[in-house]
Amino acid sequence: MQFLSFVFLSSTMSSDAVLLLETVNFAAEKHRYQRRKDPDRTPYINHPVGVARILSHEGGVTDIEVLQAALLHDTVEDTDTTPAELEAKFGPTVARIVQEVTDDKNLPKQERKRLQVEHAPHCSHQAKLVKLADKLYNLRDLNRCTPVGWTPERVQEYFVWACEVVKGLKGTNSALEEKLEELFRQRGAQL
């Protein structure tokens, strides 16, 4: 009986690995020409991969659909990917999580930011996890280097705004929240 359990677990892990590799490949294809705004113009794919890694390594998240959504979280917002395409390729749950964390680019930037703060408390637990890891990655990135054209004031404003978003995500993942809290404390922002 133990052997059958091992075989089942082994095949499950393999299918999860296949799913994650398919997801990484899809995201890499969609983001292939995009670069981050840092002085080194880092390949954009580093960001969603980093968000997924934060979830798994620092947040202890093992939910494959959440990890897939982390890898895909900017595809609808920043590429030609549609929600229907994500649903057809990765299923309704992954598509829903991505949709929950996607800003409407037709709205002005300040409105998008306001809506993130307003909607954060109402997101699903899965979407909240992706948002926490996304904010953590972006804030660490801002501490690592300032994006081209950003002033110190703009960086500080981003930290203050991100703190407001994270307030609406409290109670989602204590490990990630503690890391965010420390970053905010260093910048004088309080959760």
mmCIF file of C-alpha atoms in Angstrom:
data_model
loop_
_atom_site.group_PDB
_atom_site.id
_atom_site.type_symbol
_atom_site.label_atom_id
_atom_site.label_comp_id
_atom_site.label_asym_id
_atom_site.label_seq_id
_atom_site.Cartn_x
_atom_site.Cartn_y
_atom_site.Cartn_z
ATOM 1 C CA MET A 1 0.000 0.000 0.000
ATOM 2 C CA GLN A 2 2.832 2.415 0.804
ATOM 3 C CA PHE A 3 4.312 1.807 -2.638
ATOM 4 C CA LEU A 4 1.021 2.765 -4.306
ATOM 5 C CA SER A 5 0.908 5.962 -2.233
ATOM 6 C CA PHE A 6 4.469 6.767 -3.289
ATOM 7 C CA VAL A 7 3.664 6.105 -6.961
ATOM 8 C CA PHE A 8 0.584 8.344 -6.736
ATOM 9 C CA LEU A 9 2.517 11.088 -4.944
ATOM 10 C CA SER A 10 5.379 10.794 -7.400
ATOM 11 C CA SER A 11 3.090 11.089 -10.416
ATOM 12 C CA THR A 12 1.272 14.028 -8.789
ATOM 13 C CA MET A 13 4.545 15.854 -8.214
ATOM 14 C CA SER A 14 5.536 15.182 -11.801
ATOM 15 C CA SER A 15 2.275 16.574 -13.142
ATOM 16 C CA ASP A 16 2.667 19.651 -10.899
ATOM 17 C CA ALA A 17 6.182 20.146 -12.224
ATOM 18 C CA VAL A 18 4.901 19.824 -15.788
ATOM 19 C CA LEU A 19 2.145 22.363 -15.072
ATOM 20 C CA LEU A 20 4.630 24.851 -13.614
ATOM 21 C CA LEU A 21 7.034 24.420 -16.524
ATOM 22 C CA GLU A 22 4.202 24.958 -19.014
ATOM 23 C CA THR A 23 3.167 28.066 -17.094
ATOM 24 C CA VAL A 24 6.715 29.466 -16.948
ATOM 25 C CA ASN A 25 7.112 28.838 -20.663
ATOM 26 C CA PHE A 26 3.819 30.600 -21.464
ATOM 27 C CA ALA A 27 4.740 33.606 -19.295
ATOM 28 C CA ALA A 28 8.247 33.768 -20.780
ATOM 29 C CA GLU A 29 6.826 33.781 -24.305
ATOM 30 C CA LYS A 30 4.308 36.501 -23.459
ATOM 31 C CA HIS A 31 6.882 38.714 -21.691
ATOM 32 C CA ARG A 32 9.793 37.919 -24.048
ATOM 33 C CA TYR A 33 10.342 41.479 -25.316
ATOM 34 C CA GLN A 34 9.621 43.263 -22.042
ATOM 35 C CA ARG A 35 12.182 44.679 -19.629
ATOM 36 C CA ARG A 36 11.958 46.027 -16.085
ATOM 37 C CA LYS A 37 12.513 49.756 -15.549
ATOM 38 C CA ASP A 38 15.775 49.322 -13.633
ATOM 39 C CA PRO A 39 19.040 50.696 -15.061
ATOM 40 C CA ASP A 40 20.088 47.160 -16.129
ATOM 41 C CA ARG A 41 16.811 46.647 -18.026
ATOM 42 C CA THR A 42 16.371 43.254 -16.369
ATOM 43 C CA PRO A 43 14.280 40.760 -18.382
ATOM 44 C CA TYR A 44 10.668 41.146 -17.234
ATOM 45 C CA ILE A 45 10.170 37.396 -16.733
ATOM 46 C CA ASN A 46 12.432 37.623 -13.673
ATOM 47 C CA HIS A 47 9.576 39.437 -11.911
ATOM 48 C CA PRO A 48 6.788 36.811 -12.162
ATOM 49 C CA VAL A 49 9.291 34.008 -11.518
ATOM 50 C CA GLY A 50 10.482 35.931 -8.454
ATOM 51 C CA VAL A 51 6.912 36.418 -7.218
ATOM 52 C CA ALA A 52 6.236 32.678 -7.496
ATOM 53 C CA ARG A 53 9.519 31.915 -5.729
ATOM 54 C CA ILE A 54 8.656 34.272 -2.857
ATOM 55 C CA LEU A 55 5.335 32.477 -2.447
ATOM 56 C CA SER A 56 6.875 29.014 -2.389
ATOM 57 C CA HIS A 57 10.163 29.630 -0.555
ATOM 58 C CA GLU A 58 9.226 32.411 1.848
ATOM 59 C CA GLY A 59 5.458 32.072 2.133
ATOM 60 C CA GLY A 60 5.329 28.278 2.236
ATOM 61 C CA VAL A 61 2.683 28.247 -0.502
ATOM 62 C CA THR A 62 2.340 24.908 -2.289
ATOM 63 C CA ASP A 63 -0.990 25.501 -4.069
ATOM 64 C CA ILE A 64 -0.067 24.952 -7.724
ATOM 65 C CA GLU A 65 -2.854 27.216 -8.999
ATOM 66 C CA VAL A 66 -1.602 30.099 -6.836
ATOM 67 C CA LEU A 67 1.960 29.539 -8.078
ATOM 68 C CA GLN A 68 0.698 29.440 -11.667
ATOM 69 C CA ALA A 69 -1.272 32.651 -11.128
ATOM 70 C CA ALA A 70 1.873 34.286 -9.713
ATOM 71 C CA LEU A 71 3.765 33.354 -12.869
ATOM 72 C CA LEU A 72 0.935 34.718 -15.019
ATOM 73 C CA HIS A 73 -0.174 37.677 -12.870
ATOM 74 C CA ASP A 74 0.929 40.394 -15.328
ATOM 75 C CA THR A 75 0.095 38.662 -18.607
ATOM 76 C CA VAL A 76 -3.420 40.092 -19.045
ATOM 77 C CA GLU A 77 -2.368 43.543 -17.827
ATOM 78 C CA ASP A 78 0.885 43.849 -19.781
ATOM 79 C CA THR A 79 0.654 41.572 -22.842
ATOM 80 C CA ASP A 80 -1.900 40.539 -25.457
ATOM 81 C CA THR A 81 -3.113 37.664 -23.262
ATOM 82 C CA THR A 82 -6.860 37.471 -22.650
ATOM 83 C CA PRO A 83 -8.672 36.029 -19.634
ATOM 84 C CA ALA A 84 -10.331 33.525 -21.978
ATOM 85 C CA GLU A 85 -6.920 32.379 -23.213
ATOM 86 C CA LEU A 86 -5.739 31.810 -19.630
ATOM 87 C CA GLU A 87 -8.900 29.919 -18.763
ATOM 88 C CA ALA A 88 -8.598 27.670 -21.832
ATOM 89 C CA LYS A 89 -4.927 26.922 -21.140
ATOM 90 C CA PHE A 90 -4.771 26.886 -17.326
ATOM 91 C CA GLY A 91 -8.346 26.505 -16.075
ATOM 92 C CA PRO A 92 -10.926 28.763 -14.453
ATOM 93 C CA THR A 93 -9.260 29.062 -11.041
ATOM 94 C CA VAL A 94 -5.921 30.312 -12.371
ATOM 95 C CA ALA A 95 -7.716 32.677 -14.756
ATOM 96 C CA ARG A 96 -9.881 34.036 -11.905
ATOM 97 C CA ILE A 97 -6.873 34.682 -9.637
ATOM 98 C CA VAL A 98 -5.030 36.491 -12.426
ATOM 99 C CA GLN A 99 -8.143 38.541 -13.195
ATOM 100 C CA GLU A 100 -8.444 39.546 -9.524
ATOM 101 C CA VAL A 101 -4.910 40.982 -9.485
ATOM 102 C CA THR A 102 -5.124 42.636 -12.921
ATOM 103 C CA ASP A 103 -5.492 46.409 -13.171
ATOM 104 C CA ASP A 104 -7.709 47.913 -15.857
ATOM 105 C CA LYS A 105 -5.180 49.761 -18.023
ATOM 106 C CA ASN A 106 -7.987 51.844 -19.536
ATOM 107 C CA LEU A 107 -8.238 53.738 -16.245
ATOM 108 C CA PRO A 108 -5.877 56.545 -15.210
ATOM 109 C CA LYS A 109 -2.949 55.438 -13.043
ATOM 110 C CA GLN A 110 -4.204 57.159 -9.873
ATOM 111 C CA GLU A 111 -7.599 55.471 -10.243
ATOM 112 C CA ARG A 112 -5.958 52.063 -10.705
ATOM 113 C CA LYS A 113 -3.929 52.636 -7.547
ATOM 114 C CA ARG A 114 -7.014 53.750 -5.604
ATOM 115 C CA LEU A 115 -8.921 50.666 -6.748
ATOM 116 C CA GLN A 116 -6.098 48.360 -5.636
ATOM 117 C CA VAL A 117 -6.380 49.768 -2.113
ATOM 118 C CA GLU A 118 -10.187 49.535 -2.208
ATOM 119 C CA HIS A 119 -10.364 45.991 -3.625
ATOM 120 C CA ALA A 120 -7.537 44.382 -1.640
ATOM 121 C CA PRO A 121 -9.675 43.311 1.353
ATOM 122 C CA HIS A 122 -12.274 41.740 -0.952
ATOM 123 C CA CYS A 123 -9.940 39.529 -3.006
ATOM 124 C CA SER A 124 -9.907 35.769 -2.615
ATOM 125 C CA HIS A 125 -7.275 34.293 -0.310
ATOM 126 C CA GLN A 126 -5.400 33.036 -3.394
ATOM 127 C CA ALA A 127 -5.319 36.478 -5.021
ATOM 128 C CA LYS A 128 -4.225 38.063 -1.730
ATOM 129 C CA LEU A 129 -1.236 35.716 -1.645
ATOM 130 C CA VAL A 130 -0.187 36.767 -5.151
ATOM 131 C CA LYS A 131 -0.638 40.457 -4.261
ATOM 132 C CA LEU A 132 1.479 40.117 -1.106
ATOM 133 C CA ALA A 133 4.324 38.430 -2.978
ATOM 134 C CA ASP A 134 4.075 40.918 -5.859
ATOM 135 C CA LYS A 135 4.325 43.874 -3.474
ATOM 136 C CA LEU A 136 7.226 42.246 -1.613
ATOM 137 C CA TYR A 137 9.124 41.665 -4.859
ATOM 138 C CA ASN A 138 8.506 45.213 -6.107
ATOM 139 C CA LEU A 139 9.500 46.858 -2.827
ATOM 140 C CA ARG A 140 12.691 44.830 -2.606
ATOM 141 C CA ASP A 141 13.417 45.775 -6.187
ATOM 142 C CA LEU A 142 12.950 49.465 -5.346
ATOM 143 C CA ASN A 143 15.373 49.087 -2.436
ATOM 144 C CA ARG A 144 17.873 47.353 -4.738
ATOM 145 C CA CYS A 145 17.848 50.075 -7.377
ATOM 146 C CA THR A 146 15.734 53.033 -8.405
ATOM 147 C CA PRO A 147 13.906 52.687 -11.721
ATOM 148 C CA VAL A 148 15.065 55.006 -14.467
ATOM 149 C CA GLY A 149 13.366 58.381 -14.087
ATOM 150 C CA TRP A 150 12.132 57.814 -10.523
ATOM 151 C CA THR A 151 12.919 60.365 -7.819
ATOM 152 C CA PRO A 152 13.429 59.385 -4.155
ATOM 153 C CA GLU A 153 10.040 61.001 -3.490
ATOM 154 C CA ARG A 154 8.329 58.766 -6.035
ATOM 155 C CA VAL A 155 9.937 55.678 -4.480
ATOM 156 C CA GLN A 156 8.693 56.773 -1.040
ATOM 157 C CA GLU A 157 5.198 57.410 -2.439
ATOM 158 C CA TYR A 158 5.188 53.864 -3.847
ATOM 159 C CA PHE A 159 6.094 52.469 -0.417
ATOM 160 C CA VAL A 160 3.314 54.477 1.271
ATOM 161 C CA TRP A 161 0.759 53.379 -1.356
ATOM 162 C CA ALA A 162 1.900 49.724 -1.177
ATOM 163 C CA CYS A 163 1.478 49.885 2.607
ATOM 164 C CA GLU A 164 -2.153 50.929 2.100
ATOM 165 C CA VAL A 165 -2.736 47.984 -0.253
ATOM 166 C CA VAL A 166 -1.085 45.533 2.143
ATOM 167 C CA LYS A 167 -3.267 46.752 5.037
ATOM 168 C CA GLY A 168 -6.210 45.259 3.139
ATOM 169 C CA LEU A 169 -4.392 41.934 2.788
ATOM 170 C CA LYS A 170 -3.591 41.450 6.495
ATOM 171 C CA GLY A 171 -4.249 37.995 7.897
ATOM 172 C CA THR A 172 -3.348 36.229 4.652
ATOM 173 C CA ASN A 173 0.210 34.955 5.243
ATOM 174 C CA SER A 174 2.109 35.956 8.386
ATOM 175 C CA ALA A 175 5.558 35.139 6.953
ATOM 176 C CA LEU A 176 5.107 37.449 3.957
ATOM 177 C CA GLU A 177 3.369 40.116 6.033
ATOM 178 C CA GLU A 178 6.270 40.211 8.523
ATOM 179 C CA LYS A 179 8.765 40.749 5.699
ATOM 180 C CA LEU A 180 6.614 43.539 4.261
ATOM 181 C CA GLU A 181 6.170 45.101 7.684
ATOM 182 C CA GLU A 182 9.954 45.277 8.103
ATOM 183 C CA LEU A 183 10.359 46.991 4.712
ATOM 184 C CA PHE A 184 7.642 49.505 5.593
ATOM 185 C CA ARG A 185 9.188 50.143 9.012
ATOM 186 C CA GLN A 186 12.545 50.910 7.339
ATOM 187 C CA ARG A 187 10.757 53.522 5.182
ATOM 188 C CA GLY A 188 8.701 55.028 7.990
ATOM 189 C CA ALA A 189 5.391 53.591 6.783
ATOM 190 C CA GLN A 190 3.225 51.677 9.274
ATOM 191 C CA LEU A 191 0.833 48.811 8.619
#
